[in-house]
Amino acid sequence: MKISIDNASPIMTQEDTCSVLAESLRKRGHEVKLHMGDHPFYTRINSFPCDYYFTDIGVIDQDMQHYLTNVRSDTLFLVNIPYNVNSNSVLAAEDMFMKNKINFKFIVNSNFSKKGFLVKHKRNLVNFCYGQTGTLLDKEDVQWNRKFDTLFLLQNNSCDINDLLKIAATGETFHTLFSVKTTEEPKYLTMAGPIKSYKHILCNYKSFCFWRLTDAPLGRDFYEIMRLRKPVYVYDPINVNHIHKTLKTEVDLSYSNKGNVNFQPLYDKVEQDFNFEKQVDKLLSHLPKVKK
């Protein structure tokens, strides 16, 4: 098949996923074009007519809508839907595709999200996560003289410094990563960036803990960190089922249950079942085959 992949998506480019996906599909014998986002949609689609077109809802601009409204297309559009997209945006995109009789599938990862997506035709909804690529294993460790108990992954969640002070009072040694700073005291707000920027020093933490899931679900970083084979907890899960349904386990990964979890089966499960290649095979099995 001929497959296009948009590199203009802020989600598809996470951990350079688009490049890994392109290489994975090429190994399966498909002809793949990676669009770098520096051309309008008319140019992208006409330069490489394709069977599948991977893109993101954030990339559906007026240029793309104009094309799909005025040009008959047999291409299947695979549209990534981030967890934080407004439901009205999803419904508007669905209406646009349906009105113009465009073949499409919405790719959503509801495993870690707090809510599902409201759509009119659920047959066009594919629940899917690309899995781990092992990106945090591709590194040269920088060893420190001092080890820290925990790296708290705040993502985009706000954090009250009093919460961290309480943890520090227990004797826990820790750093925090990717925080929205809500205090002028920077002592415990130490690392502002994606975890891949710090992969060379992750060996210095004994465990990892995601912060509250109110604003930012775990996401694919959870799988990548599991590959490090160190304990991974959630400090204050709003609903622990978000974790259970992803790993198909009832293990309590709450921070309050720290030290009581046998992680070896979970490490093995992520290694074997949630690797990138196996997940791409799973996605392709859910997509209609192209009729020649």
PDB file of C-alpha atoms in Angstrom:
ATOM      1  CA  MET A   1       0.000   0.000   0.000  1.00  0.00           C
ATOM      2  CA  LYS A   2       0.930   3.657  -0.331  1.00  0.00           C
ATOM      3  CA  ILE A   3       0.804   5.436   3.026  1.00  0.00           C
ATOM      4  CA  SER A   4       1.263   9.102   3.924  1.00  0.00           C
ATOM      5  CA  ILE A   5       2.174  10.326   7.417  1.00  0.00           C
ATOM      6  CA  ASP A   6       1.868  13.938   8.524  1.00  0.00           C
ATOM      7  CA  ASN A   7       4.827  15.193  10.516  1.00  0.00           C
ATOM      8  CA  ALA A   8       2.906  18.409  11.217  1.00  0.00           C
ATOM      9  CA  SER A   9       1.059  16.871  14.155  1.00  0.00           C
ATOM     10  CA  PRO A  10       2.164  17.796  17.677  1.00  0.00           C
ATOM     11  CA  ILE A  11       1.060  14.366  18.840  1.00  0.00           C
ATOM     12  CA  MET A  12       2.422  12.236  15.999  1.00  0.00           C
ATOM     13  CA  THR A  13       5.856  13.794  16.484  1.00  0.00           C
ATOM     14  CA  GLN A  14       6.073  12.756  20.140  1.00  0.00           C
ATOM     15  CA  GLU A  15       9.326  10.812  20.532  1.00  0.00           C
ATOM     16  CA  ASP A  16       9.627  11.171  16.772  1.00  0.00           C
ATOM     17  CA  THR A  17       6.795   8.654  16.458  1.00  0.00           C
ATOM     18  CA  CYS A  18       6.078   9.578  12.859  1.00  0.00           C
ATOM     19  CA  SER A  19       9.562   8.525  11.744  1.00  0.00           C
ATOM     20  CA  VAL A  20       9.373   5.273  13.703  1.00  0.00           C
ATOM     21  CA  LEU A  21       5.922   4.563  12.272  1.00  0.00           C
ATOM     22  CA  ALA A  22       7.153   5.246   8.746  1.00  0.00           C
ATOM     23  CA  GLU A  23      10.084   2.855   9.166  1.00  0.00           C
ATOM     24  CA  SER A  24       7.829   0.221  10.738  1.00  0.00           C
ATOM     25  CA  LEU A  25       5.420   0.359   7.800  1.00  0.00           C
ATOM     26  CA  ARG A  26       8.249   0.252   5.264  1.00  0.00           C
ATOM     27  CA  LYS A  27       9.545  -2.944   6.869  1.00  0.00           C
ATOM     28  CA  ARG A  28       6.134  -4.439   6.179  1.00  0.00           C
ATOM     29  CA  GLY A  29       6.581  -3.719   2.464  1.00  0.00           C
ATOM     30  CA  HIS A  30       4.496  -0.539   2.210  1.00  0.00           C
ATOM     31  CA  GLU A  31       5.518   2.570   0.280  1.00  0.00           C
ATOM     32  CA  VAL A  32       5.564   5.433   2.774  1.00  0.00           C
ATOM     33  CA  LYS A  33       5.852   9.203   2.362  1.00  0.00           C
ATOM     34  CA  LEU A  34       6.618  11.299   5.450  1.00  0.00           C
ATOM     35  CA  HIS A  35       5.268  14.820   4.953  1.00  0.00           C
ATOM     36  CA  MET A  36       7.259  17.385   6.902  1.00  0.00           C
ATOM     37  CA  GLY A  37       4.441  19.912   7.214  1.00  0.00           C
ATOM     38  CA  ASP A  38       6.119  22.609   5.146  1.00  0.00           C
ATOM     39  CA  HIS A  39       3.652  22.280   2.256  1.00  0.00           C
ATOM     40  CA  PRO A  40      -0.112  22.913   2.051  1.00  0.00           C
ATOM     41  CA  PHE A  41      -2.374  19.881   2.036  1.00  0.00           C
ATOM     42  CA  TYR A  42      -3.123  20.130  -1.710  1.00  0.00           C
ATOM     43  CA  THR A  43       0.581  19.743  -2.404  1.00  0.00           C
ATOM     44  CA  ARG A  44       1.006  16.896   0.092  1.00  0.00           C
ATOM     45  CA  ILE A  45      -1.902  14.809  -1.166  1.00  0.00           C
ATOM     46  CA  ASN A  46      -1.252  15.422  -4.875  1.00  0.00           C
ATOM     47  CA  SER A  47       2.471  14.717  -4.625  1.00  0.00           C
ATOM     48  CA  PHE A  48       1.781  11.248  -3.254  1.00  0.00           C
ATOM     49  CA  PRO A  49      -1.700   9.798  -3.837  1.00  0.00           C
ATOM     50  CA  CYS A  50      -2.102   7.187  -1.122  1.00  0.00           C
ATOM     51  CA  ASP A  51      -4.310   4.481   0.356  1.00  0.00           C
ATOM     52  CA  TYR A  52      -3.870   5.564   4.005  1.00  0.00           C
ATOM     53  CA  TYR A  53      -3.191   9.058   5.326  1.00  0.00           C
ATOM     54  CA  PHE A  54      -2.088   9.385   8.976  1.00  0.00           C
ATOM     55  CA  THR A  55      -2.728  12.834  10.426  1.00  0.00           C
ATOM     56  CA  ASP A  56      -3.966  14.610  13.573  1.00  0.00           C
ATOM     57  CA  ILE A  57      -7.160  16.515  14.273  1.00  0.00           C
ATOM     58  CA  GLY A  58      -5.031  19.598  14.964  1.00  0.00           C
ATOM     59  CA  VAL A  59      -3.761  19.491  11.378  1.00  0.00           C
ATOM     60  CA  ILE A  60      -7.218  19.543   9.768  1.00  0.00           C
ATOM     61  CA  ASP A  61      -7.078  23.107   8.480  1.00  0.00           C
ATOM     62  CA  GLN A  62      -9.120  25.008   5.903  1.00  0.00           C
ATOM     63  CA  ASP A  63      -6.852  23.822   3.104  1.00  0.00           C
ATOM     64  CA  MET A  64      -7.522  20.171   3.927  1.00  0.00           C
ATOM     65  CA  GLN A  65     -11.253  20.762   4.386  1.00  0.00           C
ATOM     66  CA  HIS A  66     -11.464  22.575   1.043  1.00  0.00           C
ATOM     67  CA  TYR A  67      -9.782  19.659  -0.705  1.00  0.00           C
ATOM     68  CA  LEU A  68     -11.992  17.026   0.926  1.00  0.00           C
ATOM     69  CA  THR A  69     -15.110  19.050   0.095  1.00  0.00           C
ATOM     70  CA  ASN A  70     -14.242  19.497  -3.577  1.00  0.00           C
ATOM     71  CA  VAL A  71     -12.190  16.447  -4.582  1.00  0.00           C
ATOM     72  CA  ARG A  72     -13.467  12.866  -4.495  1.00  0.00           C
ATOM     73  CA  SER A  73     -10.978  10.794  -2.544  1.00  0.00           C
ATOM     74  CA  ASP A  74     -10.716   7.043  -1.891  1.00  0.00           C
ATOM     75  CA  THR A  75      -7.976   7.568   0.707  1.00  0.00           C
ATOM     76  CA  LEU A  76      -8.635   6.345   4.245  1.00  0.00           C
ATOM     77  CA  PHE A  77      -7.798   9.142   6.686  1.00  0.00           C
ATOM     78  CA  LEU A  78      -6.507   8.009  10.093  1.00  0.00           C
ATOM     79  CA  VAL A  79      -6.967  10.930  12.449  1.00  0.00           C
ATOM     80  CA  ASN A  80      -5.217  10.961  15.809  1.00  0.00           C
ATOM     81  CA  ILE A  81      -7.376  12.440  18.606  1.00  0.00           C
ATOM     82  CA  PRO A  82      -5.426  13.692  21.660  1.00  0.00           C
ATOM     83  CA  TYR A  83      -7.052  13.127  25.044  1.00  0.00           C
ATOM     84  CA  ASN A  84      -7.522  16.859  25.689  1.00  0.00           C
ATOM     85  CA  VAL A  85      -9.361  17.737  22.459  1.00  0.00           C
ATOM     86  CA  ASN A  86     -12.741  19.388  22.876  1.00  0.00           C
ATOM     87  CA  SER A  87     -15.596  17.025  22.004  1.00  0.00           C
ATOM     88  CA  ASN A  88     -17.169  19.659  19.743  1.00  0.00           C
ATOM     89  CA  SER A  89     -14.022  19.636  17.610  1.00  0.00           C
ATOM     90  CA  VAL A  90     -14.293  15.869  17.223  1.00  0.00           C
ATOM     91  CA  LEU A  91     -17.971  16.098  16.247  1.00  0.00           C
ATOM     92  CA  ALA A  92     -17.243  18.870  13.741  1.00  0.00           C
ATOM     93  CA  ALA A  93     -14.500  16.802  12.107  1.00  0.00           C
ATOM     94  CA  GLU A  94     -16.768  13.759  12.014  1.00  0.00           C
ATOM     95  CA  ASP A  95     -19.551  15.764  10.365  1.00  0.00           C
ATOM     96  CA  MET A  96     -17.130  17.110   7.768  1.00  0.00           C
ATOM     97  CA  PHE A  97     -15.888  13.624   6.869  1.00  0.00           C
ATOM     98  CA  MET A  98     -19.381  12.093   6.804  1.00  0.00           C
ATOM     99  CA  LYS A  99     -20.894  14.938   4.771  1.00  0.00           C
ATOM    100  CA  ASN A 100     -18.240  14.566   2.096  1.00  0.00           C
ATOM    101  CA  LYS A 101     -18.331  10.745   2.169  1.00  0.00           C
ATOM    102  CA  ILE A 102     -14.674  10.497   3.170  1.00  0.00           C
ATOM    103  CA  ASN A 103     -13.341   7.215   4.549  1.00  0.00           C
ATOM    104  CA  PHE A 104     -11.871   7.846   7.988  1.00  0.00           C
ATOM    105  CA  LYS A 105     -11.034   6.395  11.378  1.00  0.00           C
ATOM    106  CA  PHE A 106     -10.457   8.313  14.589  1.00  0.00           C
ATOM    107  CA  ILE A 107      -7.529   6.882  16.542  1.00  0.00           C
ATOM    108  CA  VAL A 108      -7.932   7.508  20.264  1.00  0.00           C
ATOM    109  CA  ASN A 109      -6.120   6.227  23.311  1.00  0.00           C
ATOM    110  CA  SER A 110      -8.845   6.097  25.924  1.00  0.00           C
ATOM    111  CA  ASN A 111      -6.871   3.716  28.119  1.00  0.00           C
ATOM    112  CA  PHE A 112      -5.308   6.494  30.142  1.00  0.00           C
ATOM    113  CA  SER A 113      -7.842   9.249  29.592  1.00  0.00           C
ATOM    114  CA  LYS A 114     -10.490  10.389  32.021  1.00  0.00           C
ATOM    115  CA  LYS A 115     -13.300  10.325  29.482  1.00  0.00           C
ATOM    116  CA  GLY A 116     -14.351   8.845  26.205  1.00  0.00           C
ATOM    117  CA  PHE A 117     -15.120  10.755  23.037  1.00  0.00           C
ATOM    118  CA  LEU A 118     -18.621  11.527  21.909  1.00  0.00           C
ATOM    119  CA  VAL A 119     -19.078  10.542  18.270  1.00  0.00           C
ATOM    120  CA  LYS A 120     -22.139   9.747  16.199  1.00  0.00           C
ATOM    121  CA  HIS A 121     -20.694   6.653  14.514  1.00  0.00           C
ATOM    122  CA  LYS A 122     -18.623   4.521  16.886  1.00  0.00           C
ATOM    123  CA  ARG A 123     -17.645   2.177  14.067  1.00  0.00           C
ATOM    124  CA  ASN A 124     -15.158   4.856  13.012  1.00  0.00           C
ATOM    125  CA  LEU A 125     -13.513   4.941  16.434  1.00  0.00           C
ATOM    126  CA  VAL A 126     -10.377   2.851  17.039  1.00  0.00           C
ATOM    127  CA  ASN A 127      -9.031   2.680  20.583  1.00  0.00           C
ATOM    128  CA  PHE A 128      -5.306   2.382  20.180  1.00  0.00           C
ATOM    129  CA  CYS A 129      -1.948   3.309  21.685  1.00  0.00           C
ATOM    130  CA  TYR A 130       1.283   3.144  19.705  1.00  0.00           C
ATOM    131  CA  GLY A 131       3.116   1.581  22.649  1.00  0.00           C
ATOM    132  CA  GLN A 132       6.731   1.970  23.634  1.00  0.00           C
ATOM    133  CA  THR A 133       9.673   2.420  21.291  1.00  0.00           C
ATOM    134  CA  GLY A 134      12.397   1.949  23.908  1.00  0.00           C
ATOM    135  CA  THR A 135      13.479   5.561  23.470  1.00  0.00           C
ATOM    136  CA  LEU A 136      14.576   5.871  27.117  1.00  0.00           C
ATOM    137  CA  LEU A 137      16.863   2.858  26.755  1.00  0.00           C
ATOM    138  CA  ASP A 138      18.866   4.475  23.957  1.00  0.00           C
ATOM    139  CA  LYS A 139      21.203   6.415  26.224  1.00  0.00           C
ATOM    140  CA  GLU A 140      24.525   6.642  28.030  1.00  0.00           C
ATOM    141  CA  ASP A 141      23.930   6.731  31.769  1.00  0.00           C
ATOM    142  CA  VAL A 142      25.371   9.593  33.801  1.00  0.00           C
ATOM    143  CA  GLN A 143      25.875   8.298  37.325  1.00  0.00           C
ATOM    144  CA  TRP A 144      25.560  10.648  40.289  1.00  0.00           C
ATOM    145  CA  ASN A 145      27.173  10.154  43.678  1.00  0.00           C
ATOM    146  CA  ARG A 146      23.764  10.443  45.303  1.00  0.00           C
ATOM    147  CA  LYS A 147      20.648   8.455  44.386  1.00  0.00           C
ATOM    148  CA  PHE A 148      17.118   9.829  44.780  1.00  0.00           C
ATOM    149  CA  ASP A 149      14.109   7.820  45.912  1.00  0.00           C
ATOM    150  CA  THR A 150      11.578   9.159  43.402  1.00  0.00           C
ATOM    151  CA  LEU A 151      11.157  11.275  40.316  1.00  0.00           C
ATOM    152  CA  PHE A 152       7.666  12.780  40.389  1.00  0.00           C
ATOM    153  CA  LEU A 153       6.272  13.302  36.895  1.00  0.00           C
ATOM    154  CA  LEU A 154       3.930  16.247  37.187  1.00  0.00           C
ATOM    155  CA  GLN A 155       3.447  16.624  33.412  1.00  0.00           C
ATOM    156  CA  ASN A 156       1.160  19.639  32.986  1.00  0.00           C
ATOM    157  CA  ASN A 157      -0.575  19.240  36.326  1.00  0.00           C
ATOM    158  CA  SER A 158      -0.363  22.139  38.732  1.00  0.00           C
ATOM    159  CA  CYS A 159       1.270  21.404  42.053  1.00  0.00           C
ATOM    160  CA  ASP A 160       0.898  22.960  45.480  1.00  0.00           C
ATOM    161  CA  ILE A 161       4.308  23.253  47.116  1.00  0.00           C
ATOM    162  CA  ASN A 162       2.724  22.117  50.399  1.00  0.00           C
ATOM    163  CA  ASP A 163       2.128  18.676  48.905  1.00  0.00           C
ATOM    164  CA  LEU A 164       5.815  18.357  48.141  1.00  0.00           C
ATOM    165  CA  LEU A 165       6.802  19.681  51.547  1.00  0.00           C
ATOM    166  CA  LYS A 166       4.730  16.964  53.188  1.00  0.00           C
ATOM    167  CA  ILE A 167       6.499  14.305  51.131  1.00  0.00           C
ATOM    168  CA  ALA A 168       9.892  15.796  51.972  1.00  0.00           C
ATOM    169  CA  ALA A 169       8.997  15.723  55.677  1.00  0.00           C
ATOM    170  CA  THR A 170       8.753  11.925  55.477  1.00  0.00           C
ATOM    171  CA  GLY A 171      12.410  11.743  54.458  1.00  0.00           C
ATOM    172  CA  GLU A 172      11.676  10.925  50.825  1.00  0.00           C
ATOM    173  CA  THR A 173      14.317  12.286  48.455  1.00  0.00           C
ATOM    174  CA  PHE A 174      12.944  13.345  45.099  1.00  0.00           C
ATOM    175  CA  HIS A 175      12.903  15.621  42.081  1.00  0.00           C
ATOM    176  CA  THR A 176       9.945  16.776  39.999  1.00  0.00           C
ATOM    177  CA  LEU A 177       9.660  16.942  36.237  1.00  0.00           C
ATOM    178  CA  PHE A 178       7.679  19.076  33.778  1.00  0.00           C
ATOM    179  CA  SER A 179       5.818  21.135  36.319  1.00  0.00           C
ATOM    180  CA  VAL A 180       3.542  24.112  35.932  1.00  0.00           C
ATOM    181  CA  LYS A 181       5.121  26.280  38.586  1.00  0.00           C
ATOM    182  CA  THR A 182       2.458  27.521  40.981  1.00  0.00           C
ATOM    183  CA  THR A 183       4.835  28.823  43.601  1.00  0.00           C
ATOM    184  CA  GLU A 184       7.790  31.175  43.721  1.00  0.00           C
ATOM    185  CA  GLU A 185       9.752  28.633  45.732  1.00  0.00           C
ATOM    186  CA  PRO A 186      11.713  26.573  43.175  1.00  0.00           C
ATOM    187  CA  LYS A 187      13.339  24.112  45.604  1.00  0.00           C
ATOM    188  CA  TYR A 188      11.349  21.058  44.578  1.00  0.00           C
ATOM    189  CA  LEU A 189      10.356  22.146  41.066  1.00  0.00           C
ATOM    190  CA  THR A 190      13.537  21.024  39.407  1.00  0.00           C
ATOM    191  CA  MET A 191      13.109  19.774  35.825  1.00  0.00           C
ATOM    192  CA  ALA A 192      10.959  21.473  33.195  1.00  0.00           C
ATOM    193  CA  GLY A 193      10.904  19.433  30.012  1.00  0.00           C
ATOM    194  CA  PRO A 194       9.893  16.096  28.452  1.00  0.00           C
ATOM    195  CA  ILE A 195      11.324  13.019  30.116  1.00  0.00           C
ATOM    196  CA  LYS A 196      13.340  12.057  27.027  1.00  0.00           C
ATOM    197  CA  SER A 197      15.480  15.160  27.656  1.00  0.00           C
ATOM    198  CA  TYR A 198      16.632  13.576  30.907  1.00  0.00           C
ATOM    199  CA  LYS A 199      16.989   9.940  29.876  1.00  0.00           C
ATOM    200  CA  HIS A 200      20.727   9.954  30.602  1.00  0.00           C
ATOM    201  CA  ILE A 201      20.160  10.617  34.318  1.00  0.00           C
ATOM    202  CA  LEU A 202      17.085   8.475  35.001  1.00  0.00           C
ATOM    203  CA  CYS A 203      19.335   5.748  36.359  1.00  0.00           C
ATOM    204  CA  ASN A 204      19.766   7.872  39.489  1.00  0.00           C
ATOM    205  CA  TYR A 205      16.134   7.468  40.599  1.00  0.00           C
ATOM    206  CA  LYS A 206      14.964   4.363  42.430  1.00  0.00           C
ATOM    207  CA  SER A 207      11.343   4.778  41.315  1.00  0.00           C
ATOM    208  CA  PHE A 208       8.995   7.020  39.333  1.00  0.00           C
ATOM    209  CA  CYS A 209       5.615   8.431  40.231  1.00  0.00           C
ATOM    210  CA  PHE A 210       3.064  10.212  38.063  1.00  0.00           C
ATOM    211  CA  TRP A 211       1.253  13.064  39.784  1.00  0.00           C
ATOM    212  CA  ARG A 212      -2.500  13.575  39.923  1.00  0.00           C
ATOM    213  CA  LEU A 213      -4.307  12.566  36.755  1.00  0.00           C
ATOM    214  CA  THR A 214      -6.804  15.438  36.836  1.00  0.00           C
ATOM    215  CA  ASP A 215      -5.378  17.407  33.930  1.00  0.00           C
ATOM    216  CA  ALA A 216      -2.829  15.110  32.308  1.00  0.00           C
ATOM    217  CA  PRO A 217      -3.337  11.340  32.021  1.00  0.00           C
ATOM    218  CA  LEU A 218      -0.375   8.996  32.140  1.00  0.00           C
ATOM    219  CA  GLY A 219       0.094   8.713  28.401  1.00  0.00           C
ATOM    220  CA  ARG A 220       2.667   6.699  26.484  1.00  0.00           C
ATOM    221  CA  ASP A 221       5.515   7.815  28.750  1.00  0.00           C
ATOM    222  CA  PHE A 222       4.155   5.256  31.208  1.00  0.00           C
ATOM    223  CA  TYR A 223       5.146   2.424  28.871  1.00  0.00           C
ATOM    224  CA  GLU A 224       8.567   3.911  28.157  1.00  0.00           C
ATOM    225  CA  ILE A 225       9.369   4.302  31.861  1.00  0.00           C
ATOM    226  CA  MET A 226       8.249   0.730  32.532  1.00  0.00           C
ATOM    227  CA  ARG A 227      10.966  -0.404  30.124  1.00  0.00           C
ATOM    228  CA  LEU A 228      13.527   0.904  32.637  1.00  0.00           C
ATOM    229  CA  ARG A 229      12.336  -1.854  34.988  1.00  0.00           C
ATOM    230  CA  LYS A 230      11.950   0.383  37.997  1.00  0.00           C
ATOM    231  CA  PRO A 231       8.754   0.813  40.066  1.00  0.00           C
ATOM    232  CA  VAL A 232       6.206   3.231  38.585  1.00  0.00           C
ATOM    233  CA  TYR A 233       3.384   4.612  40.746  1.00  0.00           C
ATOM    234  CA  VAL A 234       0.581   7.161  40.549  1.00  0.00           C
ATOM    235  CA  TYR A 235       0.420   9.647  43.422  1.00  0.00           C
ATOM    236  CA  ASP A 236      -3.265  10.432  43.424  1.00  0.00           C
ATOM    237  CA  PRO A 237      -5.218   8.565  40.741  1.00  0.00           C
ATOM    238  CA  ILE A 238      -8.689   9.968  40.238  1.00  0.00           C
ATOM    239  CA  ASN A 239      -9.814   6.556  39.054  1.00  0.00           C
ATOM    240  CA  VAL A 240      -7.458   3.606  39.358  1.00  0.00           C
ATOM    241  CA  ASN A 241      -9.428   1.835  36.598  1.00  0.00           C
ATOM    242  CA  HIS A 242      -7.596   4.058  34.105  1.00  0.00           C
ATOM    243  CA  ILE A 243      -4.492   2.099  35.010  1.00  0.00           C
ATOM    244  CA  HIS A 244      -6.135  -1.295  35.343  1.00  0.00           C
ATOM    245  CA  LYS A 245      -7.790  -1.376  31.937  1.00  0.00           C
ATOM    246  CA  THR A 246      -4.545  -0.428  30.218  1.00  0.00           C
ATOM    247  CA  LEU A 247      -2.363  -3.163  31.684  1.00  0.00           C
ATOM    248  CA  LYS A 248      -5.253  -5.621  32.145  1.00  0.00           C
ATOM    249  CA  THR A 249      -4.342  -5.950  35.811  1.00  0.00           C
ATOM    250  CA  GLU A 250      -5.893  -5.159  39.167  1.00  0.00           C
ATOM    251  CA  VAL A 251      -2.567  -4.260  40.780  1.00  0.00           C
ATOM    252  CA  ASP A 252      -2.758  -1.129  42.935  1.00  0.00           C
ATOM    253  CA  LEU A 253      -0.092   1.252  41.615  1.00  0.00           C
ATOM    254  CA  SER A 254      -1.065   4.072  43.983  1.00  0.00           C
ATOM    255  CA  TYR A 255       1.853   5.822  45.646  1.00  0.00           C
ATOM    256  CA  SER A 256       0.301   4.988  49.012  1.00  0.00           C
ATOM    257  CA  ASN A 257       0.829   1.307  48.137  1.00  0.00           C
ATOM    258  CA  LYS A 258       4.530   1.834  47.450  1.00  0.00           C
ATOM    259  CA  GLY A 259       6.699  -1.154  48.209  1.00  0.00           C
ATOM    260  CA  ASN A 260       3.850  -3.679  48.016  1.00  0.00           C
ATOM    261  CA  VAL A 261       3.853  -4.346  44.266  1.00  0.00           C
ATOM    262  CA  ASN A 262       5.591  -7.125  42.361  1.00  0.00           C
ATOM    263  CA  PHE A 263       6.552  -5.245  39.202  1.00  0.00           C
ATOM    264  CA  GLN A 264       8.308  -8.056  37.350  1.00  0.00           C
ATOM    265  CA  PRO A 265       5.139  -9.347  35.589  1.00  0.00           C
ATOM    266  CA  LEU A 266       4.235  -5.764  34.633  1.00  0.00           C
ATOM    267  CA  TYR A 267       7.695  -5.100  33.203  1.00  0.00           C
ATOM    268  CA  ASP A 268       7.434  -8.276  31.128  1.00  0.00           C
ATOM    269  CA  LYS A 269       3.917  -7.413  29.940  1.00  0.00           C
ATOM    270  CA  VAL A 270       4.942  -3.961  28.725  1.00  0.00           C
ATOM    271  CA  GLU A 271       8.056  -5.414  27.095  1.00  0.00           C
ATOM    272  CA  GLN A 272       6.156  -8.111  25.232  1.00  0.00           C
ATOM    273  CA  ASP A 273       2.647  -6.795  24.629  1.00  0.00           C
ATOM    274  CA  PHE A 274       3.083  -3.042  24.369  1.00  0.00           C
ATOM    275  CA  ASN A 275       6.063  -2.789  22.054  1.00  0.00           C
ATOM    276  CA  PHE A 276       5.673  -0.528  19.040  1.00  0.00           C
ATOM    277  CA  GLU A 277       5.762  -3.235  16.366  1.00  0.00           C
ATOM    278  CA  LYS A 278       3.087  -5.359  18.005  1.00  0.00           C
ATOM    279  CA  GLN A 279       0.850  -2.340  18.472  1.00  0.00           C
ATOM    280  CA  VAL A 280       1.206  -1.285  14.831  1.00  0.00           C
ATOM    281  CA  ASP A 281       0.218  -4.822  13.782  1.00  0.00           C
ATOM    282  CA  LYS A 282      -2.826  -4.477  16.019  1.00  0.00           C
ATOM    283  CA  LEU A 283      -3.784  -1.166  14.414  1.00  0.00           C
ATOM    284  CA  LEU A 284      -3.429  -2.490  10.878  1.00  0.00           C
ATOM    285  CA  SER A 285      -5.644  -5.470  11.764  1.00  0.00           C
ATOM    286  CA  HIS A 286      -8.459  -3.016  12.614  1.00  0.00           C
ATOM    287  CA  LEU A 287      -8.240  -1.148   9.304  1.00  0.00           C
ATOM    288  CA  PRO A 288     -10.016  -2.092   6.090  1.00  0.00           C
ATOM    289  CA  LYS A 289      -7.809  -3.617   3.442  1.00  0.00           C
ATOM    290  CA  VAL A 290      -7.380  -1.662   0.248  1.00  0.00           C
ATOM    291  CA  LYS A 291      -9.279  -3.073  -2.705  1.00  0.00           C
ATOM    292  CA  LYS A 292      -7.159  -3.209  -5.841  1.00  0.00           C
TER     293      LYS A 292
END
